[in-house]
Amino acid sequence: MGQCFSDDATKASRDLDIKLQKDGKKMREEVKLLLIGPGESGKSTIFKQMKVIQENGGFSQEDLQSYKYIVYGNCITQMKVLVTAASKLNIEFSNDENRKRADRLQKAPMFGDSWTTEMGEDIKQLWADSGIKKTYSFRDREYQLNDSAVYFFDNIERFLSPSYLPTKDDVLRARVRSTGIEEAVFTFSDLAFRMVDVGGQRSERRKWIHCFGDVTAILFCVALSEYDQTLREEDTMNRMKESLLLFDEVCNSHWFRNTTFIVFFNKTDLFAEKIKTIDLKICFENYTGGNNFEAASNFIQARFLEQNQSPHAIYTHMTCAIDTQNIDFIFKSIRETILKKIINDVMMY
C-alpha cells in the first residue's frame, strides 16, 4: 500500500516536471509584470533597480555616462524652482552676490547640456544661502520640488569635477518624467520576465490599455509620503486620494479580475520623517493614530485594500525604491509568489 502511494507520488511529480519543462518556454513568454501608479510614486526607480539586482546586473559605463546631463538638468531645474519660489514668497537672499547668481540662473536654459562650471558654482552657493534654505522649508505646501533635489544639491561638489561620472545612486535618484511606455526583460536564476513601466501622469494613462493583455501580475506603486501634497496637473487634488482612485479603477478592472496584485507602499524613508510633524489627518479626517509611522502606514494600507472588490490576491510591501538592498529582498519574495502562480496555472492548464 505504502509502495503504491510512493509510486503514484513519484509519477505525479515526474508528470509535473515534464509539463513544466514542456511549457517552460511558453511560461517565460507569458511572465509579464505591469508597473502602474500615479506620477512620482517611484515606478521608474523600481524599474532601474531591476537592472541592478538582476543576474549579472548593474549599469555599464555607457549607461552611467548617459545620465550625466540628466543629473545636471535636475540640479538646474530644481534650483530654478527654489529661486522662483523665493521670489513669490518674498524671501530675500543673504547677499547681493547670490541675488546676481539667481538672476544668471533664471536666464539660463533649464536643460542639462547648458551646464557650465560657473553655473554649478552658482547652484552650490545658492544652496548655502539662508534665504534659499528658508524657501526650501515651504516645499510641498507652497510649491512642488522633486524628492531628490536635496541629494543633488548636497552632492554638487562632485558634479563640478570635469571628470564627473554618475554613480549608481545618482542614476537611481535622477528624475526623468515618464512618458510613453518603457519595457525590458530582466533575468534572475529562477525566473525571467518582461516588466512594462507606463507613464503615471493623467495624460499618459490612456496609453495603458495597450499593455493590459497577458499580464502575470500588477505591481502598483503608492508614495506614502505624498499624503499632504497635491498633483502637479491639478493643484486641488490630493496625491494620496488620486492614488486611491487609480488603485480602485485598476484593481477592479475586468482586465485584471484574476490577476495577482503586488502593492508597493513606497518612499518609507520620506514618510518616516514627514509623519513626525505632519499628521495624516490632513488627508484622512478619521485617522486617530497620531504621529506614529506604524499606525499611519497601516491605516493607509487598509484604505487601499478595502477598495478591492475582485477575487484576486493582493500582496503588500513597504518599500524604499532607492534602497537596493530593500528592493532586492522584496523581489526575492515576489519571484516566489510569481513562480507559485505559474505552477498553479500550468497544473490547471
Tab-separated table of C-alpha atoms in Angstrom:
chain	number	residue	atom	x	y	z
A	1	MET	CA	0.000	0.000	0.000
A	2	GLY	CA	2.834	2.408	1.045
A	3	GLN	CA	4.861	1.473	-2.040
A	4	CYS	CA	1.850	2.083	-4.310
A	5	PHE	CA	1.361	5.532	-2.763
A	6	SER	CA	5.060	6.317	-3.246
A	7	ASP	CA	4.961	5.213	-6.896
A	8	ASP	CA	1.878	7.351	-7.534
A	9	ALA	CA	3.525	10.378	-5.907
A	10	THR	CA	6.704	9.848	-7.906
A	11	LYS	CA	4.714	9.562	-11.151
A	12	ALA	CA	2.719	12.704	-10.334
A	13	SER	CA	5.936	14.584	-9.573
A	14	ARG	CA	7.540	13.329	-12.798
A	15	ASP	CA	4.449	14.298	-14.827
A	16	LEU	CA	4.528	17.785	-13.322
A	17	ASP	CA	8.250	18.135	-14.107
A	18	ILE	CA	7.604	17.094	-17.715
A	19	LYS	CA	4.703	19.516	-18.010
A	20	LEU	CA	6.732	22.363	-16.521
A	21	GLN	CA	9.650	21.611	-18.841
A	22	LYS	CA	7.365	21.346	-21.857
A	23	ASP	CA	5.647	24.637	-21.025
A	24	GLY	CA	8.845	26.366	-19.888
A	25	LYS	CA	9.278	28.469	-22.990
A	26	LYS	CA	5.592	29.344	-23.033
A	27	MET	CA	5.724	30.393	-19.364
A	28	ARG	CA	8.708	32.648	-19.877
A	29	GLU	CA	6.964	34.355	-22.740
A	30	GLU	CA	3.874	34.925	-20.599
A	31	VAL	CA	5.581	36.278	-17.451
A	32	LYS	CA	4.728	39.945	-17.778
A	33	LEU	CA	4.705	42.439	-14.924
A	34	LEU	CA	2.863	45.707	-15.396
A	35	LEU	CA	4.266	48.553	-13.277
A	36	ILE	CA	1.471	51.038	-12.533
A	37	GLY	CA	0.990	54.022	-10.265
A	38	PRO	CA	0.433	57.768	-10.340
A	39	GLY	CA	3.196	60.165	-11.315
A	40	GLU	CA	6.175	60.408	-8.926
A	41	SER	CA	5.239	57.264	-6.987
A	42	GLY	CA	8.654	55.686	-7.655
A	43	LYS	CA	7.847	53.377	-10.572
A	44	SER	CA	10.792	54.419	-12.706
A	45	THR	CA	13.196	53.965	-9.789
A	46	ILE	CA	11.882	50.421	-9.269
A	47	PHE	CA	12.420	49.823	-12.990
A	48	LYS	CA	16.042	50.998	-12.714
A	49	GLN	CA	16.590	48.808	-9.651
A	50	MET	CA	15.594	45.759	-11.704
A	51	LYS	CA	18.582	46.389	-13.922
A	52	VAL	CA	20.809	46.476	-10.829
A	53	ILE	CA	19.518	43.389	-8.963
A	54	GLN	CA	19.014	41.056	-11.915
A	55	GLU	CA	21.540	38.310	-12.725
A	56	ASN	CA	24.862	39.927	-13.751
A	57	GLY	CA	23.111	43.255	-13.254
A	58	GLY	CA	24.318	46.803	-12.882
A	59	PHE	CA	24.857	49.887	-15.003
A	60	SER	CA	27.516	49.898	-17.704
A	61	GLN	CA	29.909	52.837	-18.143
A	62	GLU	CA	27.804	53.851	-21.119
A	63	ASP	CA	24.632	53.749	-19.006
A	64	LEU	CA	26.221	55.908	-16.330
A	65	GLN	CA	27.590	58.381	-18.872
A	66	SER	CA	24.118	58.764	-20.425
A	67	TYR	CA	22.792	60.130	-17.108
A	68	LYS	CA	25.426	62.853	-16.744
A	69	TYR	CA	23.385	65.592	-18.372
A	70	ILE	CA	20.186	64.362	-16.724
A	71	VAL	CA	21.858	64.935	-13.336
A	72	TYR	CA	22.981	68.388	-14.457
A	73	GLY	CA	19.441	69.116	-15.642
A	74	ASN	CA	17.965	68.041	-12.291
A	75	CYS	CA	20.316	70.437	-10.468
A	76	ILE	CA	19.417	73.331	-12.764
A	77	THR	CA	15.638	72.862	-12.851
A	78	GLN	CA	15.255	72.287	-9.118
A	79	MET	CA	17.329	75.327	-8.139
A	80	LYS	CA	15.270	77.355	-10.607
A	81	VAL	CA	12.164	76.122	-8.759
A	82	LEU	CA	13.633	77.321	-5.448
A	83	VAL	CA	14.660	80.710	-6.836
A	84	THR	CA	11.197	81.246	-8.342
A	85	ALA	CA	9.521	80.207	-5.089
A	86	ALA	CA	11.746	82.568	-3.090
A	87	SER	CA	10.581	85.443	-5.288
A	88	LYS	CA	6.893	84.525	-4.916
A	89	LEU	CA	7.250	84.156	-1.141
A	90	ASN	CA	9.164	87.467	-0.896
A	91	ILE	CA	12.151	85.775	0.714
A	92	GLU	CA	15.411	87.711	0.326
A	93	PHE	CA	18.823	86.249	-0.481
A	94	SER	CA	21.517	86.625	2.157
A	95	ASN	CA	23.712	88.863	-0.045
A	96	ASP	CA	23.796	90.753	-3.349
A	97	GLU	CA	26.172	88.292	-4.973
A	98	ASN	CA	23.692	85.454	-4.534
A	99	ARG	CA	20.934	87.648	-5.955
A	100	LYS	CA	23.098	88.031	-9.065
A	101	ARG	CA	23.693	84.267	-9.139
A	102	ALA	CA	19.932	83.709	-9.013
A	103	ASP	CA	19.373	86.162	-11.895
A	104	ARG	CA	22.012	84.398	-14.011
A	105	LEU	CA	20.472	81.009	-13.308
A	106	GLN	CA	16.952	82.157	-14.187
A	107	LYS	CA	18.159	83.386	-17.589
A	108	ALA	CA	19.913	80.097	-18.391
A	109	PRO	CA	18.203	77.236	-20.282
A	110	MET	CA	16.891	74.523	-17.977
A	111	PHE	CA	18.439	71.640	-19.902
A	112	GLY	CA	21.477	69.683	-18.728
A	113	ASP	CA	23.526	70.465	-21.835
A	114	SER	CA	23.606	74.135	-20.770
A	115	TRP	CA	25.678	73.180	-17.712
A	116	THR	CA	28.912	75.044	-17.046
A	117	THR	CA	31.283	75.056	-14.084
A	118	GLU	CA	30.171	78.620	-13.328
A	119	MET	CA	26.528	77.520	-13.252
A	120	GLY	CA	27.382	74.635	-10.924
A	121	GLU	CA	29.227	77.033	-8.607
A	122	ASP	CA	26.203	79.365	-8.623
A	123	ILE	CA	23.925	76.477	-7.606
A	124	LYS	CA	26.357	75.463	-4.861
A	125	GLN	CA	26.434	78.978	-3.387
A	126	LEU	CA	22.667	79.421	-3.690
A	127	TRP	CA	22.038	76.153	-1.841
A	128	ALA	CA	24.163	77.514	1.036
A	129	ASP	CA	22.109	80.745	1.104
A	130	SER	CA	19.887	81.187	4.190
A	131	GLY	CA	17.066	82.584	2.045
A	132	ILE	CA	17.045	79.513	-0.197
A	133	LYS	CA	17.132	77.238	2.870
A	134	LYS	CA	14.113	79.106	4.260
A	135	THR	CA	12.358	78.757	0.899
A	136	TYR	CA	13.093	75.023	0.929
A	137	SER	CA	11.170	74.691	4.220
A	138	PHE	CA	7.975	75.742	2.381
A	139	ARG	CA	8.162	72.915	-0.181
A	140	ASP	CA	5.009	70.801	-0.696
A	141	ARG	CA	2.881	73.478	0.978
A	142	GLU	CA	3.653	76.393	-1.361
A	143	TYR	CA	5.310	74.770	-4.373
A	144	GLN	CA	6.436	71.391	-5.782
A	145	LEU	CA	10.051	70.200	-5.572
A	146	ASN	CA	11.463	66.816	-6.575
A	147	ASP	CA	12.193	64.453	-3.664
A	148	SER	CA	15.766	64.005	-4.888
A	149	ALA	CA	16.600	67.732	-5.088
A	150	VAL	CA	18.435	67.842	-1.733
A	151	TYR	CA	20.535	64.818	-2.670
A	152	PHE	CA	21.764	66.548	-5.818
A	153	PHE	CA	22.384	69.905	-4.100
A	154	ASP	CA	24.322	68.186	-1.314
A	155	ASN	CA	26.489	66.410	-3.902
A	156	ILE	CA	27.051	69.405	-6.172
A	157	GLU	CA	30.799	69.454	-5.438
A	158	ARG	CA	31.215	66.097	-7.212
A	159	PHE	CA	29.354	67.341	-10.262
A	160	LEU	CA	31.761	70.268	-10.643
A	161	SER	CA	34.614	67.916	-11.482
A	162	PRO	CA	35.436	67.799	-15.240
A	163	SER	CA	35.817	64.001	-14.919
A	164	TYR	CA	32.435	63.513	-13.208
A	165	LEU	CA	30.748	60.189	-13.967
A	166	PRO	CA	27.365	59.468	-12.344
A	167	THR	CA	27.243	56.748	-9.679
A	168	LYS	CA	24.543	54.122	-9.257
A	169	ASP	CA	22.925	56.283	-6.560
A	170	ASP	CA	22.958	59.310	-8.871
A	171	VAL	CA	21.177	57.298	-11.563
A	172	LEU	CA	18.572	55.927	-9.156
A	173	ARG	CA	17.714	59.439	-7.979
A	174	ALA	CA	17.854	61.170	-11.372
A	175	ARG	CA	14.372	62.291	-12.284
A	176	VAL	CA	13.096	61.973	-15.843
A	177	ARG	CA	9.378	62.411	-16.396
A	178	SER	CA	7.948	59.085	-17.617
A	179	THR	CA	6.249	59.462	-20.978
A	180	GLY	CA	5.036	56.614	-23.107
A	181	ILE	CA	5.833	53.013	-22.264
A	182	GLU	CA	9.179	51.501	-21.308
A	183	GLU	CA	9.697	47.737	-21.469
A	184	ALA	CA	12.639	45.481	-20.653
A	185	VAL	CA	13.408	41.823	-19.928
A	186	PHE	CA	15.066	41.091	-16.584
A	187	THR	CA	16.689	37.722	-15.848
A	188	PHE	CA	17.085	36.005	-12.492
A	189	SER	CA	18.276	32.474	-11.707
A	190	ASP	CA	14.738	31.194	-11.199
A	191	LEU	CA	12.754	33.466	-13.490
A	192	ALA	CA	12.928	35.767	-16.486
A	193	PHE	CA	10.178	38.294	-17.022
A	194	ARG	CA	9.163	41.339	-19.000
A	195	MET	CA	8.447	44.450	-16.970
A	196	VAL	CA	6.415	47.241	-18.518
A	197	ASP	CA	6.627	50.718	-16.958
A	198	VAL	CA	3.941	53.169	-18.029
A	199	GLY	CA	3.782	56.937	-17.525
A	200	GLY	CA	1.872	57.812	-14.364
A	201	GLN	CA	0.634	61.289	-15.195
A	202	ARG	CA	-3.039	61.544	-16.125
A	203	SER	CA	-2.213	62.466	-19.714
A	204	GLU	CA	-0.285	59.205	-20.127
A	205	ARG	CA	-2.898	56.789	-18.775
A	206	ARG	CA	-4.915	56.462	-21.976
A	207	LYS	CA	-1.916	54.559	-23.387
A	208	TRP	CA	-2.094	51.880	-20.666
A	209	ILE	CA	-4.804	49.792	-22.292
A	210	HIS	CA	-2.332	48.629	-24.949
A	211	CYS	CA	-0.369	46.861	-22.186
A	212	PHE	CA	-3.271	45.063	-20.490
A	213	GLY	CA	-3.108	41.731	-22.324
A	214	ASP	CA	-1.464	38.605	-20.838
A	215	VAL	CA	-0.350	40.235	-17.572
A	216	THR	CA	1.004	37.836	-14.927
A	217	ALA	CA	0.972	40.374	-12.089
A	218	ILE	CA	0.394	44.067	-11.441
A	219	LEU	CA	2.973	45.998	-9.435
A	220	PHE	CA	1.162	49.082	-8.111
A	221	CYS	CA	3.237	51.881	-6.546
A	222	VAL	CA	1.920	54.216	-3.857
A	223	ALA	CA	4.015	57.098	-2.483
A	224	LEU	CA	3.321	57.073	1.267
A	225	SER	CA	4.940	60.469	1.758
A	226	GLU	CA	2.590	62.347	-0.577
A	227	TYR	CA	-0.450	62.437	1.719
A	228	ASP	CA	-0.063	66.204	2.189
A	229	GLN	CA	0.740	67.058	-1.447
A	230	THR	CA	-1.356	67.906	-4.498
A	231	LEU	CA	-0.993	66.884	-8.128
A	232	ARG	CA	1.192	68.923	-10.440
A	233	GLU	CA	-1.588	68.630	-13.048
A	234	GLU	CA	-4.373	69.717	-10.653
A	235	ASP	CA	-3.369	71.587	-7.509
A	236	THR	CA	-6.723	70.988	-5.797
A	237	MET	CA	-6.383	67.182	-5.896
A	238	ASN	CA	-4.571	65.421	-3.053
A	239	ARG	CA	-1.995	62.930	-4.371
A	240	MET	CA	-2.924	60.156	-1.933
A	241	LYS	CA	-6.621	60.483	-2.823
A	242	GLU	CA	-5.699	60.366	-6.514
A	243	SER	CA	-3.670	57.219	-5.883
A	244	LEU	CA	-6.653	55.598	-4.127
A	245	LEU	CA	-8.950	56.430	-7.038
A	246	LEU	CA	-6.471	54.997	-9.537
A	247	PHE	CA	-5.997	51.837	-7.477
A	248	ASP	CA	-9.772	51.333	-7.261
A	249	GLU	CA	-10.052	51.730	-11.039
A	250	VAL	CA	-7.220	49.321	-11.885
A	251	CYS	CA	-7.798	46.806	-9.103
A	252	ASN	CA	-11.458	46.319	-10.034
A	253	SER	CA	-10.989	46.445	-13.794
A	254	HIS	CA	-12.391	43.461	-15.716
A	255	TRP	CA	-8.965	43.216	-17.363
A	256	PHE	CA	-7.375	42.189	-14.063
A	257	ARG	CA	-10.158	40.325	-12.285
A	258	ASN	CA	-7.943	37.246	-11.799
A	259	THR	CA	-4.537	38.945	-11.911
A	260	THR	CA	-2.273	38.933	-8.859
A	261	PHE	CA	-1.675	42.412	-7.391
A	262	ILE	CA	1.508	43.405	-5.572
A	263	VAL	CA	1.324	46.827	-3.924
A	264	PHE	CA	4.468	48.791	-3.073
A	265	PHE	CA	3.866	51.352	-0.336
A	266	ASN	CA	6.902	53.330	-1.355
A	267	LYS	CA	9.047	56.196	-0.030
A	268	THR	CA	9.039	54.852	3.522
A	269	ASP	CA	12.152	56.921	4.289
A	270	LEU	CA	10.446	60.221	3.449
A	271	PHE	CA	7.203	59.132	5.109
A	272	ALA	CA	9.014	58.235	8.369
A	273	GLU	CA	10.373	61.787	8.600
A	274	LYS	CA	7.219	63.584	7.494
A	275	ILE	CA	4.794	61.756	9.793
A	276	LYS	CA	6.730	63.055	12.823
A	277	THR	CA	5.479	66.590	12.165
A	278	ILE	CA	2.539	66.361	9.754
A	279	ASP	CA	-0.496	64.387	10.928
A	280	LEU	CA	-2.198	62.014	8.494
A	281	LYS	CA	-5.454	63.772	9.375
A	282	ILE	CA	-4.581	66.316	6.701
A	283	CYS	CA	-5.577	63.623	4.208
A	284	PHE	CA	-7.855	61.296	6.214
A	285	GLU	CA	-10.035	63.115	8.776
A	286	ASN	CA	-10.956	59.880	10.588
A	287	TYR	CA	-7.340	58.915	11.279
A	288	THR	CA	-6.597	58.863	15.036
A	289	GLY	CA	-3.170	57.217	15.223
A	290	GLY	CA	-1.153	60.399	15.735
A	291	ASN	CA	2.432	60.899	14.516
A	292	ASN	CA	3.230	57.204	14.527
A	293	PHE	CA	4.818	55.522	11.499
A	294	GLU	CA	3.311	52.070	12.059
A	295	ALA	CA	-0.192	53.332	12.844
A	296	ALA	CA	-0.211	55.718	9.883
A	297	SER	CA	1.238	53.268	7.352
A	298	ASN	CA	-1.181	50.522	8.463
A	299	PHE	CA	-4.092	52.961	8.134
A	300	ILE	CA	-3.088	53.873	4.573
A	301	GLN	CA	-2.624	50.209	3.654
A	302	ALA	CA	-6.119	49.393	4.968
A	303	ARG	CA	-7.653	52.200	2.874
A	304	PHE	CA	-6.169	50.679	-0.278
A	305	LEU	CA	-7.060	47.069	0.500
A	306	GLU	CA	-10.696	47.954	1.213
A	307	GLN	CA	-11.040	49.189	-2.393
A	308	ASN	CA	-10.716	45.633	-3.718
A	309	GLN	CA	-13.950	44.051	-4.975
A	310	SER	CA	-12.279	41.369	-7.132
A	311	PRO	CA	-11.319	37.759	-6.293
A	312	HIS	CA	-7.612	38.182	-6.987
A	313	ALA	CA	-4.857	38.003	-4.361
A	314	ILE	CA	-3.173	41.201	-3.152
A	315	TYR	CA	0.291	41.211	-1.575
A	316	THR	CA	1.705	44.344	0.078
A	317	HIS	CA	5.252	45.518	0.753
A	318	MET	CA	6.720	48.603	2.435
A	319	THR	CA	9.481	49.838	0.141
A	320	CYS	CA	12.177	52.440	-0.298
A	321	ALA	CA	12.853	52.363	-4.032
A	322	ILE	CA	16.289	53.998	-3.791
A	323	ASP	CA	17.467	51.280	-1.336
A	324	THR	CA	18.881	48.473	-3.499
A	325	GLN	CA	19.112	46.006	-0.610
A	326	ASN	CA	15.478	46.580	0.315
A	327	ILE	CA	14.248	46.102	-3.265
A	328	ASP	CA	16.435	43.008	-3.778
A	329	PHE	CA	14.994	41.393	-0.632
A	330	ILE	CA	11.406	42.194	-1.628
A	331	PHE	CA	11.816	40.921	-5.173
A	332	LYS	CA	13.003	37.554	-3.903
A	333	SER	CA	9.640	37.241	-2.176
A	334	ILE	CA	7.817	38.474	-5.291
A	335	ARG	CA	9.577	35.926	-7.510
A	336	GLU	CA	8.382	33.170	-5.176
A	337	THR	CA	4.832	34.473	-5.433
A	338	ILE	CA	5.016	34.593	-9.231
A	339	LEU	CA	6.569	31.126	-9.515
A	340	LYS	CA	3.774	29.634	-7.395
A	341	LYS	CA	1.203	31.318	-9.618
A	342	ILE	CA	2.893	29.988	-12.765
A	343	ILE	CA	2.992	26.431	-11.410
A	344	ASN	CA	-0.695	26.629	-10.411
A	345	ASP	CA	-1.618	27.961	-13.851
A	346	VAL	CA	0.326	25.158	-15.584
A	347	MET	CA	-1.318	22.487	-13.433
A	348	MET	CA	-4.749	23.893	-14.314
A	349	TYR	CA	-3.874	24.222	-17.998
